[in-house]
XYZ file of C-alpha atoms in Angstrom:
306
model
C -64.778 -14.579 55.341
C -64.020 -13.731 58.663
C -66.959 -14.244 60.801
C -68.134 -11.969 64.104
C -66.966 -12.810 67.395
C -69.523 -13.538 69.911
C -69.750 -10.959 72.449
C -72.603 -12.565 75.073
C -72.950 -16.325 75.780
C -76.894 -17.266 75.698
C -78.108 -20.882 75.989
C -80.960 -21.872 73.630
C -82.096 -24.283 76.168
C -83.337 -23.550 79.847
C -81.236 -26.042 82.086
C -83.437 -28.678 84.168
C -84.431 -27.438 87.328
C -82.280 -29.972 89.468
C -79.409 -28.227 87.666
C -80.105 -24.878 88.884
C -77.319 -25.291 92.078
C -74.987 -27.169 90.105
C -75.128 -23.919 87.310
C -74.586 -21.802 89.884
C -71.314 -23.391 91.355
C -69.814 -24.103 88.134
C -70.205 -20.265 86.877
C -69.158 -18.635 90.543
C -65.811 -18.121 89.846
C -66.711 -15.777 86.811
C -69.553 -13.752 88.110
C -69.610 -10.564 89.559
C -70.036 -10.319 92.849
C -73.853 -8.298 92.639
C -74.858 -11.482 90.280
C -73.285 -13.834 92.337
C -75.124 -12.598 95.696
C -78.309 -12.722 93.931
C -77.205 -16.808 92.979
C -76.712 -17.657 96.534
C -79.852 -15.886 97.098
C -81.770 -18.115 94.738
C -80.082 -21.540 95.774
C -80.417 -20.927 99.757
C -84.176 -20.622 99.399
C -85.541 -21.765 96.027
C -89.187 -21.774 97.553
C -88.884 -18.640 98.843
C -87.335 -16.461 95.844
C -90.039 -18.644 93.545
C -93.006 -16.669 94.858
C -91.321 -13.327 94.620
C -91.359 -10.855 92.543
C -88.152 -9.468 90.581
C -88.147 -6.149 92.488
C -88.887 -8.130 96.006
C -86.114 -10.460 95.288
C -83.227 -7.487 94.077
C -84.347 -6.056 97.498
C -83.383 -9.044 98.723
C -80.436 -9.942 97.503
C -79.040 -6.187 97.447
C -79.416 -5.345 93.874
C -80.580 -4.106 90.928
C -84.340 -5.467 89.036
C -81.571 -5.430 85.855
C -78.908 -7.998 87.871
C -81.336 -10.205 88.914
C -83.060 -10.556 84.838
C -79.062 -10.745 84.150
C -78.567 -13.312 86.764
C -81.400 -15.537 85.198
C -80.076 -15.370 81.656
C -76.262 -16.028 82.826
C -78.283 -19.273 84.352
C -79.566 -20.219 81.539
C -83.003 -18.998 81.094
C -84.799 -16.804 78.963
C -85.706 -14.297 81.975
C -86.987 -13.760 85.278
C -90.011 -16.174 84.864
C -88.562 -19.616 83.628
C -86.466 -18.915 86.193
C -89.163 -18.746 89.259
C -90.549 -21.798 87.350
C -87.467 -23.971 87.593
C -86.988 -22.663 91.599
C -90.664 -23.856 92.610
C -89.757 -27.538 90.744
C -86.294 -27.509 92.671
C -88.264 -26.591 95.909
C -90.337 -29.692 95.615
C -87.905 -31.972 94.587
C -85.830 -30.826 97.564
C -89.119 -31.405 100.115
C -89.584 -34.830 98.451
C -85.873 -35.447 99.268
C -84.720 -35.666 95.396
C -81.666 -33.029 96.461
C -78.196 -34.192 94.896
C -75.993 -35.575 97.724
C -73.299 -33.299 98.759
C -69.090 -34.638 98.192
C -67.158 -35.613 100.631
C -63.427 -34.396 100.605
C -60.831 -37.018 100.798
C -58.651 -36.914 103.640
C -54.885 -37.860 104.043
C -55.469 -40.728 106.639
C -58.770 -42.290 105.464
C -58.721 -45.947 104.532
C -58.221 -47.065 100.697
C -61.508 -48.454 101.213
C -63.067 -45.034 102.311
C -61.391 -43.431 98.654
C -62.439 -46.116 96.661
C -65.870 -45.440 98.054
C -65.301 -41.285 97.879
C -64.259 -41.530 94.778
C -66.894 -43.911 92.940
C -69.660 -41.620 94.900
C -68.125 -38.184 93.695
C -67.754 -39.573 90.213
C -71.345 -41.102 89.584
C -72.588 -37.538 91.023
C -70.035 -35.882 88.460
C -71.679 -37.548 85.512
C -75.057 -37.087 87.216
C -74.139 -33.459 87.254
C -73.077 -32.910 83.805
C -75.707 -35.242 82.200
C -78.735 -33.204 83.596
C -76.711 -29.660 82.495
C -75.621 -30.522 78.981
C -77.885 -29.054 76.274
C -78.692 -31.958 73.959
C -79.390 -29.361 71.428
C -75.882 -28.622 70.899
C -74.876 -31.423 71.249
C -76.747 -32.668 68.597
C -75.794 -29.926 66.257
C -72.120 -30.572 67.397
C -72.293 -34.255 65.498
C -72.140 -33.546 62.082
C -68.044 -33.541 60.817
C -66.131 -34.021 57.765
C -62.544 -33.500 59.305
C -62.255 -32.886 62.910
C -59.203 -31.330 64.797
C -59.167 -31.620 68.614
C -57.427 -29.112 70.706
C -56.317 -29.601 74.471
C -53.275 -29.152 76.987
C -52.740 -31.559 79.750
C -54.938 -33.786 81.090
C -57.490 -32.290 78.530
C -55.409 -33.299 76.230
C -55.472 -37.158 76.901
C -59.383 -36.357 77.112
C -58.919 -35.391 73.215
C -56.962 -38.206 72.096
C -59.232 -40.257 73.185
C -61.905 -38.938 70.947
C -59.706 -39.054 68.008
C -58.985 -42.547 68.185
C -62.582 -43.221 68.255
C -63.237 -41.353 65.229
C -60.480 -42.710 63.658
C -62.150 -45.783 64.241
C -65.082 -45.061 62.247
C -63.451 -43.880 59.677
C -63.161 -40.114 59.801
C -60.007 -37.896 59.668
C -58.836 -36.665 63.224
C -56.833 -35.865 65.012
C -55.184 -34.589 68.522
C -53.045 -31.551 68.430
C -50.779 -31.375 71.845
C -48.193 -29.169 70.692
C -49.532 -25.589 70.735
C -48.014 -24.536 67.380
C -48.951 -27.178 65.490
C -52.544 -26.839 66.686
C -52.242 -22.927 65.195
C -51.136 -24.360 62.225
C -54.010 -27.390 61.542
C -56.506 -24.480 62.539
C -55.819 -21.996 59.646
C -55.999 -25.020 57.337
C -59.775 -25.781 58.576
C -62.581 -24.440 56.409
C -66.698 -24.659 56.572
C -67.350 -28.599 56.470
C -64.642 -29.068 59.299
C -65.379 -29.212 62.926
C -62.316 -28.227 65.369
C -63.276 -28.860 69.332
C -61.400 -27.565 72.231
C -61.296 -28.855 75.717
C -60.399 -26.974 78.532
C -61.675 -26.918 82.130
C -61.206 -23.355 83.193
C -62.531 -22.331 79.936
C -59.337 -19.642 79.512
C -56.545 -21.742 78.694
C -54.631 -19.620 75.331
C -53.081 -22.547 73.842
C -56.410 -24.105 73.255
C -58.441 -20.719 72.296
C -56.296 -19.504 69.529
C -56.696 -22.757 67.370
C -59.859 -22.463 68.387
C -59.969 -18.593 67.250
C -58.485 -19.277 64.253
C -60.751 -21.973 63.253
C -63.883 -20.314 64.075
C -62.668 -17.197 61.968
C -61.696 -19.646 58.708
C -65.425 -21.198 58.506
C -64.978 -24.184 60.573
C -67.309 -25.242 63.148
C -66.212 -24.897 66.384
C -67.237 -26.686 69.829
C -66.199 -26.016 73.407
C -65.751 -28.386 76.026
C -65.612 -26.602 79.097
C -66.186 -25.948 82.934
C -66.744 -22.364 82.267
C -69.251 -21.285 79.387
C -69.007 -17.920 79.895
C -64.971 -18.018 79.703
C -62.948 -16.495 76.737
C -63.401 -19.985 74.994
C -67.139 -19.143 74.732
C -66.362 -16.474 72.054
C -65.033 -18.645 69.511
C -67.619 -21.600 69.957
C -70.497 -22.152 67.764
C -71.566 -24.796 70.318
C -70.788 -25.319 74.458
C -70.979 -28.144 75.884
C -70.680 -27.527 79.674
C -69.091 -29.707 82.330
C -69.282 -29.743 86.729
C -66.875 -30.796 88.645
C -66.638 -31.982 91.863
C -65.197 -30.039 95.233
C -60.903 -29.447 94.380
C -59.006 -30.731 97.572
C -55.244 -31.187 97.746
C -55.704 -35.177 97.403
C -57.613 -34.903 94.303
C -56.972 -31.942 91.839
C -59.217 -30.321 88.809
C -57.688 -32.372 86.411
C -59.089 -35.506 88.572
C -62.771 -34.377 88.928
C -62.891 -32.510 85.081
C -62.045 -35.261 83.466
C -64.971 -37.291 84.106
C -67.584 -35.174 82.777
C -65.193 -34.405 79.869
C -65.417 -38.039 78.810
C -68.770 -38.361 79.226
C -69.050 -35.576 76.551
C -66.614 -37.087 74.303
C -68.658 -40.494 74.604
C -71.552 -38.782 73.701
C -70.009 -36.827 70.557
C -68.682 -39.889 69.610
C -72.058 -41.742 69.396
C -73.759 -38.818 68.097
C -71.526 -38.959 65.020
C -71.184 -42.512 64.408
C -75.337 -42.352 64.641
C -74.893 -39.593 61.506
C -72.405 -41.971 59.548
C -73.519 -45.215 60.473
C -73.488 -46.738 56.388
C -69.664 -45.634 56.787
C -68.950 -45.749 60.399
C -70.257 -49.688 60.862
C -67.988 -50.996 58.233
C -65.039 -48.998 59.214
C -65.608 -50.536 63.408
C -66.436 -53.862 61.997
C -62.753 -53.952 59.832
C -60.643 -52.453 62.778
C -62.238 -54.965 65.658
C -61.341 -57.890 62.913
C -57.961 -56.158 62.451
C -57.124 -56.130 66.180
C -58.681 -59.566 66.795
C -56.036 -61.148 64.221
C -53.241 -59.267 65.223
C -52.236 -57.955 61.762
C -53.769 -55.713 59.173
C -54.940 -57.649 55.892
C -53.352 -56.479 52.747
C -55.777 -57.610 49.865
C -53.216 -56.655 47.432
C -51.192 -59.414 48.650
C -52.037 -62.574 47.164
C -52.783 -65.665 49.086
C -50.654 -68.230 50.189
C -50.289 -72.060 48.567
């Protein structure tokens, strides 16, 4: 039976307040621009907006009473006053100077040292970033699989293949579809029990959402990894699982700064799911790390040697 398409993305879980700027950078790109004034408006002066009221703040910021209760839920929260809660927690976590640091681009000239350094900084804030936004809810519910197909194009793709080799490992059926028509093809095979996940960045790549459509619309359970949870991808996911990135710069693309907090997801689904199957899942590691320690695969049907 073909199931509904979702028409709104809602989060079940309010993000942490200390993600409240990182939300707002990560979803700028798709807002309009009267919910994206009233954004700016919250993260340039989280003390101030937290004491007002949602009329004195759409005066504010320009707009409507109904953008800025919009604004809120595109953010994450259930309305207008979880949000003023999270902005008077960021305000006094920014006083007591618990504000994230801000990236530094990395420039043509600047020593290998300097990049090393840019780069380890940016990275550790990446994971920082996508650690305190990911709701552990869905992620949770995202770790239960009988067969999973993984669908991704690029760099995301190299992200998937990782994950299926790590299932693999444990003993489940996966695998990494790369070629956009086989991916099609694996989807309208999946069926309630299965889990299919995409990954993409931009959250609108096609040759990742219609495997992911046709999944979704055969039973299967679906999961997004994405920069953008409020993309096209969203519509076909029973569960997000959002990402940040760091500042783009011509030295160090999206596929660079995505990446990290695309493994860190994959890490996490990967321990989530060997937690659910651990009576299978040790025995299967345990065989494959004494496989690759020998350097051969034991046969017990052959018979020993004299």
């Amino acid at each position: 039976m073909i199931r509904e398409v979702k028409k709104t993305f809602r989060s079940p879980a309010s993000p942490a307040p200390a993600a409240l700027a990182i939300k707002v950078r990560t979803l700028a790109p798709s807002m309009s621009r009267s919910v994206g004034q009233v954004a700016q408006v919250l993260v340039g002066d989280p003390a101030g907006c937290a004491v007002l009221t949602v009329t004195a703040l759409a005066r504010l910021a320009g707009t409507s009473e109904a953008t800025v209760v919009r604004t809120a839920r595109i953010l994450g929260y259930s309305g207008y006053r979880d949000l003023r809660v999270a902005l008077s927690v960021l305000a006094a976590q920014q006083e007591s100077g618990q504000a994230p640091a801000v990236t530094s681009d990395i420039g043509v000239d600047d020593p290998i040292a300097d990049v090393v350094a840019k780069l380890a900084r940016d990275e550790q804030q990446t994971l920082a970033e996508t650690a305190a936004c990911v709701d552990t809810r869905q992620l949770a519910a995202a770790s239960t699989a009988r067969r999973i197909a993984v669908y991704g194009i690029g760099a995301s793709c190299l992200v998937g293949q990782d994950l299926a080799q790590k299932l693999l490992r444990i003993g489940l059926v996966a695998h990494a579809h790369t070629d956009p028509h086989l991916a099609v093809t694996n989807a309208v095979l999946l069926r309630q029990g299965d889990v299919a996940i995409a990954i993409t960045d931009s959250g609108s790549t096609e040759d990742v959402i219609e495997p992911l459509r046709a999944a979704f619309e055969r039973g299967a359970t679906t999961v997004a990894i994405t920069g953008n949870p409020v993309g096209p991808v969203a519509r076909y996911a029973d569960h997000l699982l959002t990402t940040t990135t760091t500042r783009e710069s011509e030295l160090r693309p999206a596929a660079m700064s995505s990446r990290t907090g695309q493994l860190l997801l994959i890490d996490c689904l990967f321990v989530g799911i060997a937690q659910r199957t651990y009576t299978t899942a040790a025995p299967a590691l345990a065989a494959s790390y004494e496989a690759l320690a020998h350097g051969h695969v034991p046969n017990p049907r052959q018979p020993p040697h004299d």
